[in-house]
PDB file of C-alpha atoms in Angstrom:
ATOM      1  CA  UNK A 286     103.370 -24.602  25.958  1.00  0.00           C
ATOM      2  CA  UNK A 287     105.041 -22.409  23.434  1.00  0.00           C
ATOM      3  CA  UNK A 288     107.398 -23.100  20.489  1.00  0.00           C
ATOM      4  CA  UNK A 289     109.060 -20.903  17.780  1.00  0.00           C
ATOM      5  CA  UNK A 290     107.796 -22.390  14.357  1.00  0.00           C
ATOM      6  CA  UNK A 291     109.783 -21.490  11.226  1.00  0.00           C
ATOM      7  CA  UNK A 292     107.268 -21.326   8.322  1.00  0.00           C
ATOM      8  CA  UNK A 293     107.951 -20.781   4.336  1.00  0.00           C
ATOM      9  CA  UNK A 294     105.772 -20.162   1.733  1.00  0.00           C
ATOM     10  CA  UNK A 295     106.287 -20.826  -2.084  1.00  0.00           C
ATOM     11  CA  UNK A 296     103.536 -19.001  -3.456  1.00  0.00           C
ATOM     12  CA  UNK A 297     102.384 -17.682  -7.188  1.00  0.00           C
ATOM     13  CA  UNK A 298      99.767 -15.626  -8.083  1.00  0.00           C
ATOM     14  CA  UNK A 299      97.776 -12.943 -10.459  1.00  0.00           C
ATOM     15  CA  UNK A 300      97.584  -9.236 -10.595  1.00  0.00           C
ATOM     16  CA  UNK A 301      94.647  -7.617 -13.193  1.00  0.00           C
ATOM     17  CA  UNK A 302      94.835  -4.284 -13.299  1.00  0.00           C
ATOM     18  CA  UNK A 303      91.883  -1.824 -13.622  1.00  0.00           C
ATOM     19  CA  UNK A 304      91.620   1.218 -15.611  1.00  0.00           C
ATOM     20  CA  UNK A 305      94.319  -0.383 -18.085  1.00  0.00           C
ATOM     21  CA  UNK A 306      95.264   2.211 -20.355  1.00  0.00           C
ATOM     22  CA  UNK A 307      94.765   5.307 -17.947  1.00  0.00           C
ATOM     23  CA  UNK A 308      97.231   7.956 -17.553  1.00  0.00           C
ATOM     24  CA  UNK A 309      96.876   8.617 -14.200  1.00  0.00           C
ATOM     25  CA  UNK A 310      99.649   7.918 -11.651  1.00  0.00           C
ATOM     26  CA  UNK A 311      97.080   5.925  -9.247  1.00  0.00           C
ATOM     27  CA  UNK A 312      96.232   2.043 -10.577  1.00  0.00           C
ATOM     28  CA  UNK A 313      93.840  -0.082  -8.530  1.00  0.00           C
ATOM     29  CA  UNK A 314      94.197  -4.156  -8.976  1.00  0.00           C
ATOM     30  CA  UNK A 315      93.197  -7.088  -7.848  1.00  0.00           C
ATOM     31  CA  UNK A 316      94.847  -9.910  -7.365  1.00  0.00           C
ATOM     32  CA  UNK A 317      94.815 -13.921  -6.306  1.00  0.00           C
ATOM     33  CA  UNK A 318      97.042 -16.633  -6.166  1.00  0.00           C
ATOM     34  CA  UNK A 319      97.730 -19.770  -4.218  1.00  0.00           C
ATOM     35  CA  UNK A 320     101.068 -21.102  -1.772  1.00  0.00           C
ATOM     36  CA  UNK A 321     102.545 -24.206  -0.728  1.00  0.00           C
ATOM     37  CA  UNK A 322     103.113 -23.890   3.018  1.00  0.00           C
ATOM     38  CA  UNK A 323     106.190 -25.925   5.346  1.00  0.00           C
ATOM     39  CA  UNK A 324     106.046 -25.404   8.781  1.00  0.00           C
ATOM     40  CA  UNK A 325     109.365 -26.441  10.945  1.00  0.00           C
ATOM     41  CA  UNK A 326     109.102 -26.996  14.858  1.00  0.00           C
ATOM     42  CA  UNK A 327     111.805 -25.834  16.633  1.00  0.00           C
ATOM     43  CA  UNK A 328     114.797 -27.490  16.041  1.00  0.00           C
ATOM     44  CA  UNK A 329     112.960 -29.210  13.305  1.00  0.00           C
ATOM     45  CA  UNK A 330     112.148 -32.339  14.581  1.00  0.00           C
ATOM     46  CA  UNK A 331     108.678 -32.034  12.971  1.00  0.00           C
ATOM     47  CA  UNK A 332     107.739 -31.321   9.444  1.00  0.00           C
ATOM     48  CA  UNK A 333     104.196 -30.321   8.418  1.00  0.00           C
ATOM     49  CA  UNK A 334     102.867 -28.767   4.853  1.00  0.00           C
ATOM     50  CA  UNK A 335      99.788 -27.834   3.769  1.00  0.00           C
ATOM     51  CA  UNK A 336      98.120 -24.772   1.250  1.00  0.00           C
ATOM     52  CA  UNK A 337      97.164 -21.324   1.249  1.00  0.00           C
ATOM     53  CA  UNK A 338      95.232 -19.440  -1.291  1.00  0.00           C
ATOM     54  CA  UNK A 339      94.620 -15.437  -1.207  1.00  0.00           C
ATOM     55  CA  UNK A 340      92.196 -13.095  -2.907  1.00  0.00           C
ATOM     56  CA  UNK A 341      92.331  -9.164  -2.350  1.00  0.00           C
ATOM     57  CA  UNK A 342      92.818  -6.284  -3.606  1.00  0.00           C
ATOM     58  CA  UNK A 343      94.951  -2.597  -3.521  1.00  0.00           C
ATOM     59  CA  UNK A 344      96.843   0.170  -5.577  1.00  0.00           C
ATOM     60  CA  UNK A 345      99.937   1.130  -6.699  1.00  0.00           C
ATOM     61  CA  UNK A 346     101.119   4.864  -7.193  1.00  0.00           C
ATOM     62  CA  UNK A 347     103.540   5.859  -9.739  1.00  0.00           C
ATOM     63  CA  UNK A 348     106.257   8.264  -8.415  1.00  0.00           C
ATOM     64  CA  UNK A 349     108.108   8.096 -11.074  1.00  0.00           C
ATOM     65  CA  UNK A 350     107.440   7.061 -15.077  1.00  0.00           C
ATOM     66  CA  UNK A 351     109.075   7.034 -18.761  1.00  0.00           C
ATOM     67  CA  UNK A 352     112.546   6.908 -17.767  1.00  0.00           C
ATOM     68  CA  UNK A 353     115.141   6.818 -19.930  1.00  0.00           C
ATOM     69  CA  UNK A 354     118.016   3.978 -19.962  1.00  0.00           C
ATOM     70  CA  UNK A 355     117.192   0.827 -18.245  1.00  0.00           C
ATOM     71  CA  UNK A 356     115.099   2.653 -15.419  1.00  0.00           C
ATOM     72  CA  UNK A 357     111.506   2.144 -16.438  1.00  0.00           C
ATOM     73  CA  UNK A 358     109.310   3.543 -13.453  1.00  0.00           C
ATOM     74  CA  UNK A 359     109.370   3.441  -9.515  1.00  0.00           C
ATOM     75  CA  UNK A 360     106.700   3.756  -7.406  1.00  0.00           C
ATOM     76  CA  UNK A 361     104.744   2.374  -3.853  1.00  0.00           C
ATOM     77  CA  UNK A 362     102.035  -0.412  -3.852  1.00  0.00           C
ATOM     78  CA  UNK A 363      99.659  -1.116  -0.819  1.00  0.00           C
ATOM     79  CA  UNK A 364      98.299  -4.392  -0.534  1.00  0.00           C
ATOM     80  CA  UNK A 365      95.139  -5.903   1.404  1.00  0.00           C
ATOM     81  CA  UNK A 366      94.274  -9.611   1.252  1.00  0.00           C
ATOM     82  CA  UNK A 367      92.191 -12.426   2.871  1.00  0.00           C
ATOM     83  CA  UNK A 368      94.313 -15.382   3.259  1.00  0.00           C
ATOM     84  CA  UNK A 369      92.807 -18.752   3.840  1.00  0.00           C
ATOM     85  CA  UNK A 370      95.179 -21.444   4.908  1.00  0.00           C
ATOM     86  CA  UNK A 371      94.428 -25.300   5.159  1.00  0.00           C
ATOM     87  CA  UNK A 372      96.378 -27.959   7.443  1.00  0.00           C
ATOM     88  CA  UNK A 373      99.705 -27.219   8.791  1.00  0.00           C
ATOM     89  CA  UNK A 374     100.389 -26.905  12.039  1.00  0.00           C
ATOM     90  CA  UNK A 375      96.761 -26.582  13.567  1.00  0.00           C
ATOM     91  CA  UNK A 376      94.901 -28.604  16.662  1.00  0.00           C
ATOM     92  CA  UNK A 377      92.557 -29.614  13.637  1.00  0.00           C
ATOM     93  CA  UNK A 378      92.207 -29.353   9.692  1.00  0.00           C
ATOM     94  CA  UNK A 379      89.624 -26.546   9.483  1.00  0.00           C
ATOM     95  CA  UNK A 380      90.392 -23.925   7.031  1.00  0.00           C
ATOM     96  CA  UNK A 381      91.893 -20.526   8.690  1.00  0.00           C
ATOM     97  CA  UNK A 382      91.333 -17.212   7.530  1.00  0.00           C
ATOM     98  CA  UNK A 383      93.224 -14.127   8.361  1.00  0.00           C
ATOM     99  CA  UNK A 384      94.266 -10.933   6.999  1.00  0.00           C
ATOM    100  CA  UNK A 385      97.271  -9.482   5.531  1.00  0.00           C
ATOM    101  CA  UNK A 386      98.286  -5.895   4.711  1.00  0.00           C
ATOM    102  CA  UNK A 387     101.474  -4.806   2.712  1.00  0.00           C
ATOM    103  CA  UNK A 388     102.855  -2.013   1.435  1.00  0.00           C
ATOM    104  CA  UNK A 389     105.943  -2.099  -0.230  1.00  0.00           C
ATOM    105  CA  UNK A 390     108.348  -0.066  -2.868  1.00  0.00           C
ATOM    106  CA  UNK A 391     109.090  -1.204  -6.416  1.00  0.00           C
ATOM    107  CA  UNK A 392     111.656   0.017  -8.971  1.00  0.00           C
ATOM    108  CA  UNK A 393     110.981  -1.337 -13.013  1.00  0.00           C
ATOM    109  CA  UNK A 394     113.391  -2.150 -15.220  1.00  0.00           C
TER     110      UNK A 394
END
């Protein structure tokens, strides 16, 4: 039996960078952080929560820096984690790992 399962995630976390103080456009990090999980069954008639927590790892590339007015910098950021997730919606309460990989673009202001 299968069921669509409508899960969200309020998470928080850390990013250190290394190199701090380089000039180069290339800055590894890593990063942690934890997430309250709620997972909805179809048509919600059941309600489960649990926790997640993630350590990992990646880089972000400047493509641009030093603007001028309110445009500070933009530039791409690849992400690779281990997430480890305990409860929810499982047959049992062992704690799940799994991977996640991100990439994303980011504009600062």
């Amino acid at each position: 039996a299968a069921e669509p399962v409508t899960q969200y995630a309020f998470e928080g976390g850390v990013l250190v960078p290394f190199a701090r103080g380089s000039r180069g456009r290339l800055t590894p990090f890593a990063t942690a952080g934890a997430a309250y999980l709620r997972q909805l069954h179809d048509g919600r008639t059941l309600l489960d929560t649990g926790h997640a927590y993630y350590v990992g790892g990646g880089v972000k590339y400047l493509l641009t820096a030093g603007g001028t007015g309110h445009l500070k910098a933009t530039g791409l950021r690849a992400d690779l984690r281990a997430v480890f997730a305990s409860t929810g919606i499982a047959p049992d309460d062992k704690l799940r790992t799994a991977p996640s990989v991100s990439g994303s673009y980011f504009i600062r202001f």
